Coordinates of C-alpha atoms in Angstrom, one line a residue:
Chain A
M1 CA -10.2 -10.7 64.5
K2 CA -7.2 -9.7 66.4
Q3 CA -3.8 -10.2 64.8
R4 CA -2.4 -11.8 67.9
D5 CA -5.2 -14.3 67.9
L6 CA -4.5 -15.2 64.3
R7 CA -0.8 -15.6 65.2
N8 CA -1.8 -18.0 68.0
L9 CA -4.0 -20.0 65.7
L10 CA -1.3 -20.4 63.1
L11 CA 1.2 -21.4 65.8
E12 CA -1.1 -23.9 67.4
Q13 CA -2.9 -25.4 64.5
P14 CA -1.9 -29.1 64.4
V15 CA 0.2 -30.0 61.4
P16 CA 0.1 -33.7 60.4
G17 CA 3.3 -35.7 60.5
E18 CA 5.3 -32.9 62.0
H19 CA 7.5 -35.0 64.2
T20 CA 7.9 -38.0 62.0
A21 CA 8.8 -35.7 59.2
E22 CA 11.3 -34.0 61.5
E23 CA 13.1 -37.3 62.3
R24 CA 13.1 -38.4 58.6
T25 CA 14.5 -35.0 57.5
W26 CA 17.1 -35.0 60.3
D27 CA 18.4 -38.3 59.1
V28 CA 18.7 -37.0 55.5
V29 CA 20.3 -33.7 56.6
R30 CA 22.8 -35.5 58.9
Q31 CA 23.8 -37.8 56.1
S32 CA 24.2 -35.0 53.7
F33 CA 26.3 -33.1 56.3
L34 CA 28.5 -36.1 56.9
A35 CA 29.0 -36.7 53.2
R36 CA 30.0 -33.1 52.4
E37 CA 33.6 -32.0 52.0
P38 CA 34.0 -29.0 54.4
V39 CA 36.0 -26.1 53.1
P40 CA 38.3 -24.7 55.8
R41 CA 36.8 -21.3 56.5
E42 CA 39.9 -19.4 57.3
R43 CA 41.3 -20.3 53.9
R44 CA 38.3 -19.2 52.0
V45 CA 39.6 -16.0 50.6
P46 CA 43.1 -17.1 49.6
W47 CA 41.5 -20.2 48.1
R48 CA 40.0 -18.1 45.3
L49 CA 43.4 -17.2 44.1
L50 CA 44.7 -20.7 44.7
V51 CA 41.8 -22.3 42.9
A52 CA 42.3 -20.0 39.9
L53 CA 45.9 -21.0 39.8
A54 CA 45.0 -24.7 40.3
I55 CA 42.6 -24.5 37.3
V56 CA 45.3 -23.1 35.1
A57 CA 47.7 -25.8 36.4
A58 CA 45.2 -28.5 35.9
G59 CA 44.6 -27.4 32.3
I60 CA 48.3 -27.6 31.7
A61 CA 48.6 -31.0 33.4
I62 CA 45.8 -32.5 31.4
G63 CA 47.5 -31.4 28.3
V64 CA 50.8 -33.0 29.1
T65 CA 49.9 -36.1 31.1
P66 CA 48.6 -39.4 29.9
A67 CA 44.8 -39.6 29.5
G68 CA 43.1 -40.7 32.6
S69 CA 45.8 -39.7 35.1
T70 CA 43.7 -36.7 36.3
I71 CA 40.8 -38.9 36.8
A72 CA 42.9 -41.5 38.6
D73 CA 44.2 -38.8 41.0
W74 CA 40.7 -37.6 41.7
V75 CA 39.5 -41.1 42.3
R76 CA 42.4 -41.8 44.7
D77 CA 41.7 -38.7 46.6
K78 CA 37.9 -38.8 46.7
L79 CA 36.6 -42.2 46.2
G80 CA 39.0 -44.7 47.7
R81 CA 41.5 -47.2 46.5
D82 CA 42.8 -46.9 43.0
R83 CA 42.7 -50.2 41.3
V84 CA 42.9 -49.6 37.6
V85 CA 43.0 -52.8 35.6
S86 CA 44.9 -52.5 32.4
T87 CA 43.9 -54.5 29.4
E88 CA 47.5 -54.8 28.1
G89 CA 48.7 -58.3 28.0
Q90 CA 45.2 -59.7 28.6
Q91 CA 43.5 -62.4 26.7
V92 CA 42.1 -61.0 23.5
E93 CA 39.5 -62.9 21.6
P94 CA 38.9 -61.9 18.0
V95 CA 35.3 -63.1 18.2
L96 CA 32.9 -64.1 20.9
V97 CA 34.3 -67.5 21.5
R98 CA 32.5 -68.1 24.7
L99 CA 31.3 -66.2 27.7
P100 CA 33.5 -66.5 30.8
A101 CA 30.6 -67.3 33.1
P102 CA 27.4 -69.3 32.8
G103 CA 24.3 -67.6 31.4
Q104 CA 23.1 -65.7 28.3
I105 CA 23.6 -62.1 27.3
L106 CA 20.7 -60.2 25.8
T107 CA 21.6 -57.4 23.4
A108 CA 19.8 -54.8 21.3
A109 CA 21.7 -54.0 18.1
P110 CA 20.5 -51.6 15.4
N111 CA 19.1 -54.6 13.5
G112 CA 17.3 -56.1 16.4
V113 CA 17.5 -58.2 19.6
W114 CA 20.0 -61.0 20.0
V115 CA 20.8 -63.6 22.6
V116 CA 24.5 -64.6 23.1
N117 CA 24.8 -68.1 24.6
Q118 CA 27.6 -69.2 26.8
D119 CA 29.4 -71.0 24.0
G120 CA 29.6 -67.7 22.0
S121 CA 26.9 -68.6 19.5
K122 CA 24.3 -66.0 18.8
R123 CA 20.6 -66.2 18.1
F124 CA 18.5 -63.5 16.5
V125 CA 15.3 -62.9 18.5
G126 CA 13.6 -60.4 16.3
E127 CA 13.5 -56.8 15.0
Y128 CA 13.0 -55.1 18.3
I129 CA 14.6 -51.9 19.7
G130 CA 14.9 -53.2 23.3
A131 CA 14.4 -56.2 25.5
T132 CA 14.6 -57.5 29.0
W133 CA 14.9 -61.0 30.5
S134 CA 12.3 -62.7 32.6
P135 CA 13.8 -63.7 36.0
N136 CA 15.0 -67.1 34.9
A137 CA 15.6 -66.3 31.2
Q138 CA 12.7 -68.5 30.0
F139 CA 11.1 -65.5 28.3
V140 CA 12.1 -62.1 26.9
A141 CA 10.0 -59.0 26.9
A142 CA 10.9 -57.1 23.8
W143 CA 9.5 -53.9 22.3
N144 CA 9.2 -51.7 19.3
D145 CA 7.9 -48.2 19.4
N146 CA 4.3 -49.4 19.5
E147 CA 4.4 -53.0 20.6
L148 CA 5.4 -54.9 23.7
V149 CA 5.8 -58.7 23.3
A150 CA 6.7 -61.6 25.4
L151 CA 8.5 -64.3 23.5
D152 CA 10.6 -67.4 23.9
P153 CA 14.2 -66.6 23.2
A154 CA 15.1 -70.2 22.6
L155 CA 13.4 -70.0 19.2
T156 CA 14.8 -68.1 16.3
E157 CA 12.7 -65.0 15.8
G158 CA 11.1 -66.2 19.0
N159 CA 7.6 -67.5 19.3
V160 CA 5.5 -64.6 20.6
H161 CA 3.4 -65.6 23.6
W162 CA 1.5 -62.3 23.9
S163 CA 1.7 -58.8 22.7
L164 CA 0.4 -55.4 23.7
A165 CA -0.2 -52.4 21.5
R166 CA 1.0 -49.2 23.3
E167 CA 2.6 -46.0 22.1
N168 CA 6.3 -45.2 22.5
I169 CA 7.3 -48.2 24.6
S170 CA 10.6 -48.3 26.4
A171 CA 12.4 -49.6 29.5
A172 CA 10.4 -52.7 30.2
R173 CA 11.5 -54.6 33.3
W174 CA 10.2 -58.0 34.4
A175 CA 9.5 -58.4 38.1
P176 CA 11.6 -61.0 40.1
S177 CA 8.4 -63.0 40.7
G178 CA 7.9 -63.3 37.0
F179 CA 4.3 -62.2 37.4
R180 CA 4.5 -58.6 36.4
V181 CA 6.2 -56.5 33.7
A182 CA 6.6 -52.7 34.2
Y183 CA 7.2 -50.6 31.2
L184 CA 7.1 -47.0 30.0
S185 CA 4.6 -45.9 27.4
G186 CA 5.5 -42.4 26.4
A187 CA 5.7 -40.5 29.7
S188 CA 3.5 -42.9 31.6
L189 CA 4.4 -46.0 33.6
R190 CA 2.3 -49.1 33.1
V191 CA 2.3 -52.6 34.7
V192 CA 1.0 -55.8 33.0
V193 CA 0.7 -59.3 34.4
G194 CA 3.3 -61.7 33.2
N195 CA 0.9 -63.4 30.9
G196 CA 0.0 -60.2 29.1
A197 CA -3.3 -59.7 31.0
D198 CA -4.6 -56.8 33.1
D199 CA -2.4 -54.0 31.7
K200 CA -2.8 -51.0 34.0
L201 CA -1.6 -47.4 34.2
L202 CA 0.4 -47.0 37.4
E203 CA 1.6 -43.4 37.0
R204 CA 0.6 -40.9 34.3
R205 CA 3.9 -38.9 34.2
V206 CA 7.3 -40.4 35.0
A207 CA 10.9 -39.6 34.2
P208 CA 12.4 -41.4 31.2
V209 CA 14.3 -43.8 33.4
A210 CA 13.9 -47.6 33.7
P211 CA 11.9 -48.6 36.8
A212 CA 13.5 -51.0 39.2
W213 CA 11.6 -53.9 40.9
R214 CA 12.6 -54.7 44.4
P215 CA 14.0 -58.2 44.8
G216 CA 11.5 -60.6 46.3
E217 CA 8.1 -62.0 45.5
E218 CA 6.2 -58.8 46.4
H219 CA 5.5 -56.5 43.5
V220 CA 7.3 -53.3 44.7
L221 CA 8.6 -51.0 42.1
A222 CA 10.9 -47.9 42.3
Y223 CA 10.5 -45.2 39.7
A224 CA 11.2 -41.5 39.2
D225 CA 8.7 -38.8 38.5
P226 CA 9.5 -35.8 36.3
D227 CA 10.7 -33.8 39.4
G228 CA 13.3 -36.4 40.2
R229 CA 11.3 -37.8 43.2
I230 CA 11.8 -41.5 43.6
F231 CA 8.6 -43.4 44.4
V232 CA 8.6 -46.9 45.9
V233 CA 5.2 -48.3 45.2
E234 CA 3.3 -51.6 45.7
T235 CA 2.1 -52.0 42.2
D236 CA -0.9 -54.3 42.9
T237 CA -2.5 -51.7 45.3
G238 CA -0.9 -48.5 44.1
K239 CA 0.2 -47.8 47.7
V240 CA 3.2 -45.5 47.9
L241 CA 5.6 -47.0 50.5
W242 CA 8.0 -44.1 50.5
R243 CA 9.4 -41.4 48.3
T244 CA 12.3 -39.1 48.2
P245 CA 12.4 -35.3 47.9
R246 CA 12.8 -33.6 44.5
A247 CA 16.2 -34.0 43.0
P248 CA 17.8 -34.0 39.6
L249 CA 16.5 -36.7 37.3
P250 CA 18.2 -40.0 37.8
V251 CA 20.3 -41.8 35.2
A252 CA 19.5 -45.2 36.7
L253 CA 17.9 -46.9 39.7
T254 CA 18.8 -50.3 41.1
W255 CA 18.2 -52.2 44.3
L256 CA 21.3 -53.2 46.2
N257 CA 19.2 -55.8 48.0
G258 CA 15.7 -55.9 49.3
E259 CA 16.3 -53.0 51.5
Q260 CA 18.5 -50.4 49.8
L261 CA 17.8 -48.5 46.7
A262 CA 20.7 -46.9 44.7
V263 CA 19.8 -43.7 42.8
L264 CA 22.3 -42.4 40.3
T265 CA 22.0 -38.9 39.0
E266 CA 24.6 -37.2 36.8
Q267 CA 26.3 -35.7 39.8
R268 CA 25.5 -38.0 42.7
L269 CA 25.1 -41.6 43.8
R270 CA 22.7 -41.9 46.7
I271 CA 21.8 -45.0 48.6
F272 CA 18.4 -45.0 50.4
R273 CA 17.0 -47.4 52.9
A274 CA 13.3 -47.6 53.5
P275 CA 11.6 -45.4 54.4
R276 CA 13.6 -42.8 52.4
Q277 CA 16.5 -42.7 54.8
L278 CA 19.7 -41.6 52.9
V279 CA 22.4 -43.9 54.1
S280 CA 25.3 -42.9 51.9
A281 CA 26.1 -40.7 49.0
V282 CA 29.0 -40.1 46.6
D283 CA 29.2 -36.8 44.8
F284 CA 30.9 -36.3 41.5
P285 CA 32.4 -32.8 40.9
R286 CA 30.0 -31.1 38.5
R287 CA 32.5 -29.5 36.3
L288 CA 34.6 -32.7 35.9
F289 CA 32.3 -35.7 35.8
T290 CA 28.9 -36.9 34.8
A291 CA 27.5 -40.3 35.7
T292 CA 26.4 -42.5 32.8
G293 CA 25.2 -45.9 34.1
M294 CA 24.8 -48.3 37.0
V295 CA 23.9 -51.9 37.7
G296 CA 23.6 -53.9 40.9
S297 CA 25.5 -57.1 41.5
P298 CA 23.4 -60.3 41.6
D299 CA 24.0 -60.8 45.3
G300 CA 23.0 -57.2 46.0
R301 CA 26.2 -56.4 47.9
E302 CA 27.8 -54.2 45.3
L303 CA 27.0 -52.0 42.4
A304 CA 29.0 -51.0 39.4
Y305 CA 28.7 -47.5 38.0
A306 CA 30.3 -45.4 35.4
V307 CA 31.2 -41.7 35.2
Y308 CA 32.5 -39.7 32.2
S309 CA 35.1 -37.1 32.4
K310 CA 34.1 -34.0 30.5
R311 CA 37.6 -32.7 30.3
D312 CA 39.4 -35.5 28.7
G313 CA 36.6 -37.7 27.3
Q314 CA 37.5 -40.7 29.6
G315 CA 35.0 -43.0 31.1
I316 CA 35.7 -44.7 34.4
V317 CA 34.0 -47.7 35.9
F318 CA 33.7 -48.1 39.7
V319 CA 32.4 -50.8 42.0
Y320 CA 30.8 -49.5 45.2
N321 CA 30.5 -51.8 48.2
G322 CA 28.4 -49.6 50.4
R323 CA 31.5 -48.0 52.0
Q324 CA 33.8 -47.0 49.2
S325 CA 34.2 -47.0 45.5
R326 CA 37.1 -48.7 43.8
Q327 CA 38.0 -48.0 40.2
V328 CA 38.1 -51.1 38.0
F329 CA 38.6 -49.6 34.6
S330 CA 39.0 -46.4 32.6
G331 CA 39.1 -45.8 28.9
S332 CA 38.0 -43.3 26.3
G333 CA 34.3 -42.8 25.8
R334 CA 31.2 -43.3 27.9
F335 CA 30.2 -46.6 29.6
R336 CA 26.5 -47.1 30.1
D337 CA 25.1 -50.6 29.9
L338 CA 27.2 -52.5 32.4
A339 CA 26.2 -56.1 33.3
W340 CA 27.2 -58.6 36.0
S341 CA 27.5 -62.2 35.2
P342 CA 24.7 -64.2 37.0
D343 CA 27.3 -65.7 39.3
G344 CA 28.7 -62.3 40.1
R345 CA 32.3 -63.3 39.1
F346 CA 32.5 -61.0 36.0
L347 CA 31.5 -57.5 35.1
L348 CA 30.8 -56.9 31.4
V349 CA 31.9 -53.5 30.3
P350 CA 30.8 -52.8 26.8
W351 CA 33.4 -50.4 25.3
R352 CA 31.9 -48.8 22.3
A353 CA 34.8 -46.6 21.5
A354 CA 37.1 -49.6 21.2
D355 CA 34.4 -51.9 19.7
Q356 CA 35.1 -54.4 22.5
W357 CA 33.4 -56.2 25.3
L358 CA 35.6 -56.4 28.4
F359 CA 34.8 -59.2 30.8
M360 CA 36.4 -58.1 34.1
R361 CA 36.9 -60.7 36.7
M362 CA 35.7 -59.3 40.0
V363 CA 36.8 -62.0 42.4
G364 CA 40.2 -63.4 43.0
R365 CA 43.0 -62.3 40.8
S366 CA 42.2 -59.4 38.4
R367 CA 41.7 -60.6 34.9
V368 CA 40.2 -59.2 31.8
R369 CA 39.0 -61.1 28.8
V370 CA 38.6 -58.8 25.8
N371 CA 36.4 -59.6 22.9
T372 CA 36.9 -57.5 19.8
D373 CA 35.0 -56.6 16.7
I374 CA 31.7 -56.7 18.5
A375 CA 29.8 -54.4 16.2
G376 CA 30.7 -56.4 13.1
Q377 CA 29.4 -59.6 14.8
F378 CA 26.0 -58.2 15.5
A379 CA 25.5 -55.9 12.5
P380 CA 27.8 -56.7 9.7
G381 CA 27.7 -54.1 6.9
E382 CA 26.9 -51.2 9.3
E383 CA 30.5 -49.9 9.0
S384 CA 29.4 -47.3 6.5
A385 CA 27.3 -45.7 9.2
G386 CA 30.4 -45.0 11.2
P387 CA 32.8 -46.8 13.6
A388 CA 31.0 -49.2 15.9
A389 CA 27.6 -48.2 14.4
G390 CA 26.4 -51.7 14.9
F391 CA 27.7 -51.9 18.5
P392 CA 24.8 -53.4 20.5
R393 CA 23.4 -52.3 23.8
V394 CA 23.7 -54.9 26.5
E395 CA 20.3 -55.5 28.0
G396 CA 21.2 -58.1 30.6
W397 CA 23.1 -61.2 31.5
C398 CA 21.0 -64.0 32.8
C399 CA 20.8 -66.8 34.2
A400 CA 23.0 -69.7 35.1
E401 CA 20.4 -72.4 35.4
E402 CA 16.8 -72.4 34.5
E403 CA 14.6 -72.8 37.5
P404 CA 11.1 -74.2 37.4
L405 CA 8.2 -71.8 37.1
P406 CA 7.0 -70.5 40.4
P407 CA 3.4 -71.4 41.2
P408 CA 1.1 -68.5 40.5
P409 CA 0.3 -66.7 43.8
A410 CA -3.4 -66.5 44.6
G411 CA -5.0 -63.4 43.1
T412 CA -2.1 -62.3 41.0
G413 CA -4.0 -62.8 37.9
A414 CA -1.0 -64.6 36.4
T415 CA -3.2 -67.4 35.2
E416 CA -6.2 -65.3 34.4
T417 CA -7.9 -65.8 31.2
G418 CA -10.4 -63.6 29.3
T419 CA -10.3 -60.4 27.5
T420 CA -8.1 -57.6 28.8
E421 CA -8.6 -53.9 28.3
T422 CA -5.7 -54.0 26.0
G423 CA -6.9 -56.8 23.9
A424 CA -3.7 -58.6 24.5
T425 CA -3.3 -62.1 23.1
E426 CA -3.3 -64.4 26.1
T427 CA -1.9 -67.8 26.4
G428 CA -2.9 -68.6 30.0
T429 CA 0.7 -69.3 30.8
A430 CA 2.4 -67.5 33.6
A431 CA 5.6 -66.2 32.1
G432 CA 7.4 -66.6 35.3
G433 CA 10.6 -68.1 34.0
Chain B
M1 CA 11.7 -11.5 63.2
A2 CA 14.3 -11.8 65.9
G3 CA 17.8 -11.3 64.8
L4 CA 20.7 -13.6 65.1
S5 CA 21.0 -15.1 68.6
R6 CA 24.3 -16.0 70.2
D7 CA 23.2 -19.6 70.3
E8 CA 22.5 -19.6 66.6
R9 CA 25.8 -18.0 65.7
A10 CA 27.7 -20.5 67.9
W11 CA 25.8 -23.4 66.3
I12 CA 26.7 -22.2 62.8
R13 CA 30.3 -21.7 63.7
A14 CA 30.6 -25.2 65.2
A15 CA 28.7 -26.8 62.4
Q16 CA 31.0 -25.1 59.9
A17 CA 33.8 -26.8 61.9
G18 CA 32.1 -30.2 61.5
S19 CA 30.0 -30.5 64.6
V20 CA 27.0 -32.7 64.0
S21 CA 25.4 -31.9 67.4
D22 CA 25.5 -28.2 66.7
L23 CA 24.0 -28.7 63.2
E24 CA 21.3 -30.8 64.9
A25 CA 20.7 -27.9 67.4
L26 CA 20.3 -25.5 64.5
F27 CA 18.0 -27.9 62.7
R28 CA 15.8 -28.7 65.7
H29 CA 15.5 -25.0 66.4
H30 CA 14.3 -24.1 62.9
W31 CA 12.5 -27.2 61.8
P32 CA 9.1 -26.6 63.5
R33 CA 8.5 -23.2 61.9
A34 CA 10.0 -24.1 58.6
Y35 CA 7.8 -27.2 58.2
R36 CA 4.7 -25.4 59.6
A37 CA 5.2 -22.4 57.2
A38 CA 5.6 -24.7 54.3
Y39 CA 2.5 -26.7 55.3
L40 CA 0.4 -23.6 55.8
V41 CA 1.2 -22.4 52.3
V42 CA 1.1 -25.7 50.4
H43 CA -1.5 -27.6 52.6
D44 CA 0.0 -31.0 51.8
H45 CA 2.2 -32.5 54.5
A46 CA 4.3 -34.6 52.1
A47 CA 5.0 -31.6 49.9
A48 CA 5.8 -29.5 53.1
E49 CA 8.3 -32.2 54.2
D50 CA 9.9 -32.1 50.8
I51 CA 10.1 -28.3 50.8
A52 CA 11.5 -28.0 54.3
Q53 CA 13.9 -30.9 53.7
E54 CA 15.2 -29.3 50.5
A55 CA 15.7 -26.0 52.3
F56 CA 17.8 -27.7 55.0
L57 CA 19.8 -29.6 52.5
A58 CA 20.5 -26.3 50.7
A59 CA 21.6 -25.0 54.0
V60 CA 24.0 -27.8 54.5
R61 CA 25.4 -27.4 51.0
S62 CA 26.0 -23.7 51.6
L63 CA 27.1 -24.0 55.2
D64 CA 30.8 -23.4 54.5
S65 CA 30.2 -20.2 52.7
F66 CA 27.5 -19.0 55.0
D67 CA 28.2 -15.6 56.6
R68 CA 27.9 -16.2 60.3
D69 CA 26.9 -12.6 60.9
R70 CA 23.7 -13.0 58.8
P71 CA 20.7 -14.5 60.5
F72 CA 20.0 -18.0 59.4
G73 CA 16.2 -17.9 59.8
P74 CA 15.4 -15.4 57.0
W75 CA 17.7 -17.2 54.6
L76 CA 16.0 -20.5 55.3
H77 CA 12.5 -19.0 55.2
R78 CA 13.1 -17.3 51.9
I79 CA 13.8 -20.8 50.4
V80 CA 10.9 -22.4 52.1
I81 CA 8.3 -19.8 51.2
N82 CA 9.4 -19.4 47.6
R83 CA 9.3 -23.2 47.1
A84 CA 6.0 -23.5 48.9
I85 CA 4.5 -20.8 46.6
D86 CA 5.8 -22.7 43.6
A87 CA 4.4 -25.9 44.9
A88 CA 1.1 -24.4 45.7
R89 CA 0.8 -22.8 42.3
A90 CA 1.6 -26.1 40.6
K91 CA -0.9 -27.9 42.8
T92 CA -3.6 -25.3 41.9
A93 CA -2.7 -25.8 38.2
R94 CA -3.2 -29.5 38.7
R95 CA -6.5 -28.9 40.6
E96 CA -5.3 -31.1 43.4
V97 CA -6.9 -29.9 46.6
S98 CA -5.7 -32.1 49.4
G99 CA -9.0 -32.1 51.3
E100 CA -8.2 -35.0 53.5
S101 CA -5.0 -33.7 55.0
Y102 CA -6.7 -30.3 55.5
V103 CA -9.5 -31.8 57.5
A104 CA -7.1 -33.7 59.6
A105 CA -5.0 -30.7 60.2
T106 CA -7.8 -28.5 61.3
D107 CA -9.7 -30.9 63.5
P108 CA -10.8 -28.4 66.2
M109 CA -11.0 -31.2 68.8
S110 CA -7.2 -31.6 68.6
M111 CA -6.4 -27.9 69.0
A112 CA -4.4 -26.9 72.0
G113 CA -6.2 -24.8 74.6
G114 CA -5.7 -21.1 75.0
N115 CA -6.8 -20.2 71.5
P116 CA -9.5 -17.5 71.5
F117 CA -11.3 -19.0 68.6
T118 CA -14.1 -21.4 68.9
P119 CA -13.6 -24.7 67.0
T120 CA -16.0 -23.4 64.3
E121 CA -14.1 -20.2 63.9
A122 CA -10.8 -22.0 63.9
R123 CA -12.1 -24.2 61.1
A124 CA -13.4 -21.2 59.2
I125 CA -10.1 -19.4 59.4
A126 CA -8.1 -22.4 58.4
A127 CA -10.5 -23.0 55.4
G128 CA -10.1 -19.3 54.6
L129 CA -6.3 -19.6 54.5
V130 CA -6.6 -22.5 52.1
S131 CA -8.9 -20.4 49.8
L132 CA -6.3 -17.6 49.5
P133 CA -4.1 -17.4 46.5
P134 CA -0.6 -18.9 47.3
E135 CA 1.0 -15.5 47.3
Q136 CA -1.4 -14.0 49.8
R137 CA -1.1 -17.2 51.9
A138 CA 2.6 -16.8 52.0
V139 CA 2.5 -13.2 53.1
V140 CA 0.1 -14.0 55.9
V141 CA 2.3 -16.9 57.0
L142 CA 5.4 -14.8 56.9
R143 CA 3.7 -12.0 58.9
Y144 CA 1.8 -13.9 61.5
L145 CA 3.6 -17.2 61.9
L146 CA 7.2 -16.1 61.3
D147 CA 6.8 -12.6 62.7
Y148 CA 8.4 -10.7 59.8
T149 CA 7.5 -7.0 59.3
P150 CA 6.1 -6.0 56.0
G151 CA 9.4 -4.4 55.1
E152 CA 11.2 -7.6 55.9
I153 CA 8.7 -9.6 53.8
A154 CA 9.1 -7.2 50.9
E155 CA 12.9 -7.8 51.1
L156 CA 12.5 -11.6 51.5
L157 CA 10.2 -12.0 48.5
E158 CA 11.7 -9.2 46.5
L159 CA 8.4 -7.4 46.3
P160 CA 7.4 -3.7 46.6
R161 CA 6.4 -3.0 50.2
G162 CA 3.0 -1.7 48.9
T163 CA 2.4 -5.1 47.3
V164 CA 3.1 -6.9 50.6
N165 CA 0.7 -4.5 52.4
S166 CA -2.1 -5.0 49.9
R167 CA -1.7 -8.8 50.0
L168 CA -1.8 -8.7 53.7
R169 CA -4.9 -6.6 53.8
R170 CA -6.7 -8.7 51.2
G171 CA -5.7 -11.9 53.0
L172 CA -6.9 -10.6 56.4
D173 CA -10.2 -9.4 54.8
A174 CA -10.8 -12.8 53.3
L175 CA -10.2 -14.5 56.6
Q176 CA -12.5 -12.1 58.3
E177 CA -15.2 -12.8 55.8
Q178 CA -14.8 -16.5 56.5
L179 CA -15.3 -15.8 60.2
Q180 CA -18.6 -14.0 59.4
E181 CA -20.0 -16.5 57.0
P182 CA -22.4 -19.0 58.5
E183 CA -21.0 -22.5 58.6
A184 CA -22.1 -24.5 55.6

C-alpha cells in the first residue's frame, strides 16, 4: 500500500453529513462571534496593567459603595437598560392576603406541598418534597424520594389518583397536553402516561436538571445529558429531533415558545431555534456572576432569569425579551424559583434572605407587592432551624381558569387500562387537566 | 503541514477586527479537514460535528488573543484530534460501535474516481482504520489526512517522536493486513 494512495483514500472517503454539519456549525460559530466582546488588539499589553489597577479599584469601590451598585453598572454596560425596582414605599402585606393575579401557587415547604389560592388561603396537599402542576391545575404530580403520585389538589391531603414506585424521584414535569409526565429517577429520565400507565425509560443518564416540554400537543421534551448536551426528543418514538454540542451543565431549560429553547448555564444564557441553531446568547462574567434560575413567561415572549454576584452576595433578576435583558430587581441572596402569573402580568420573586415574596408587576406602571413572613406561614415552628428555614420553594403558578379535559388523542394510551410494568394504580382517567 | 498562508493571516487579522466574512473564509477553509479528521477518528458523524464545532467555538473565544504569526491549522487540529481521541475512547468504553454510519461512510459505490483501491480494498482499509485503537487512528489521520510530519505530530500530541513513529508503523501494518485478508 502506497502512502500516497492511503492519503487519497482518506481525503476522498465520503463523510456523512459533511455539508449540513458545516452549515449548522457556521450558524453557531457566527452567532458566537457576533455575541463576543472583542478586545482591541493594540491595547492588549497595556490592558494587563490597567486590568490589574481596575481590579484593585473595583475592590475598593465595592467596599465603599452601596451594595448592588457594581452589579447595576455592569448591567447597564453589558445587558441593556437598567430598571431597578425598589421595594421602598411599596405595598407590604404582613401575610398572604391575596394573590395579585388569578391562579394558584404550588409550593414545596420543608413540611410538604401546599397550594396557595388567589384569596390567600392555603391548602396542605401532602408530605411530599416536590410537585408540579398539570396543564390546567386540575392535578398535581408530587413526589417523595421513592414515590411519584398524581393527586387532586382541591382535596386536603389530596386524593391520590395513581402512584409509581421509583427511586430518587425529582423534577417531574407534566406535558402541556396533559397526557405525559416526565421525571427523573436517580440519573435516569422516565416518561409516564398521564393516567400513570406505561412508565418508560427515556434516557439512562441525564443531568440533574428538570426537563422541559415543548408547548403544544406533541410530546417533545428537552433535557440535558451529563456532558451538557441538550437533546430535543419526541418521547413517544424516542426520536432525537436535534441536540446541541457539549457545554457546561445547565441550571435550567425553558421554551420561549414552540420554536425557541432557552438554556441557562451558570455563565451563559443561550437561545436555540430548531434544529440547534444558536440565535442569541448572553454571557455572564465568570469571576463576577453565576446564574441561578430561569422561567419563561406564559406567552412565550419573555423569560425571567436570575444571577448571583459572587463578590457582594447580591442576586439580580432580569427579564429577557429576545433582544436585551432588563434588570427588574436586585437584593441580597440567590433567587432561584421565579414564577410568572398565568396572565403574565406579575413575576413572583421569592426572596428567601428577606423571607418575602415579591410580586412584581411586569406590564404598565412598575409596582411591587411584598408579602412578608412567608416561612412562618408555611412552616410555623421552624424558626429554630434558622432564619427562613421554612421558606417554601415555588413550584409553579397556575392557572386562571380551569379548562375542560382535552379528548385523549388516539394511541396515546391516556385511557389505557390494564397492568403496567410499574404496577401503577390506574384509574382510567386521563389526567389532562 | 503547510505553514501560515497570507490569506489565512489576513483572515485572522480581519476577524480580530470584527469581520464576519473573513471569519467565514477562515471557517470554510478549515472546516472540511477538521470535520473529516474528527470523523475518521471517532467514526460517528454527530460526535464529529460536536468536536469540530467545539474546536471552532474555542477558536472564536480565543480569537482576540490569537497570535497572528502562528499557523491556525495546527492549533485547531490539536483541539480536534485530542477531543476526538477522548470521544473515541469513551465510545469504546461504552462499547458503542456505530456500524450504520460506518457502512454509509464507506459505501464504495459512492467513492470519487481516481482512487487506486478497488471498492473491496477501500472498504477493507476503512474497516481497518476503525479497528485501530483511537491513538493509532489519530496518528494515521494526522499524518495522511492532515499532512503533518512525525515531528509535528509529536509536538501536537505532546508525545515522544518514537511513540509517534511506532504508532504509525503499527497502524499501517494493521491496514496492510486488512488489505491482505480475504473479504468476509
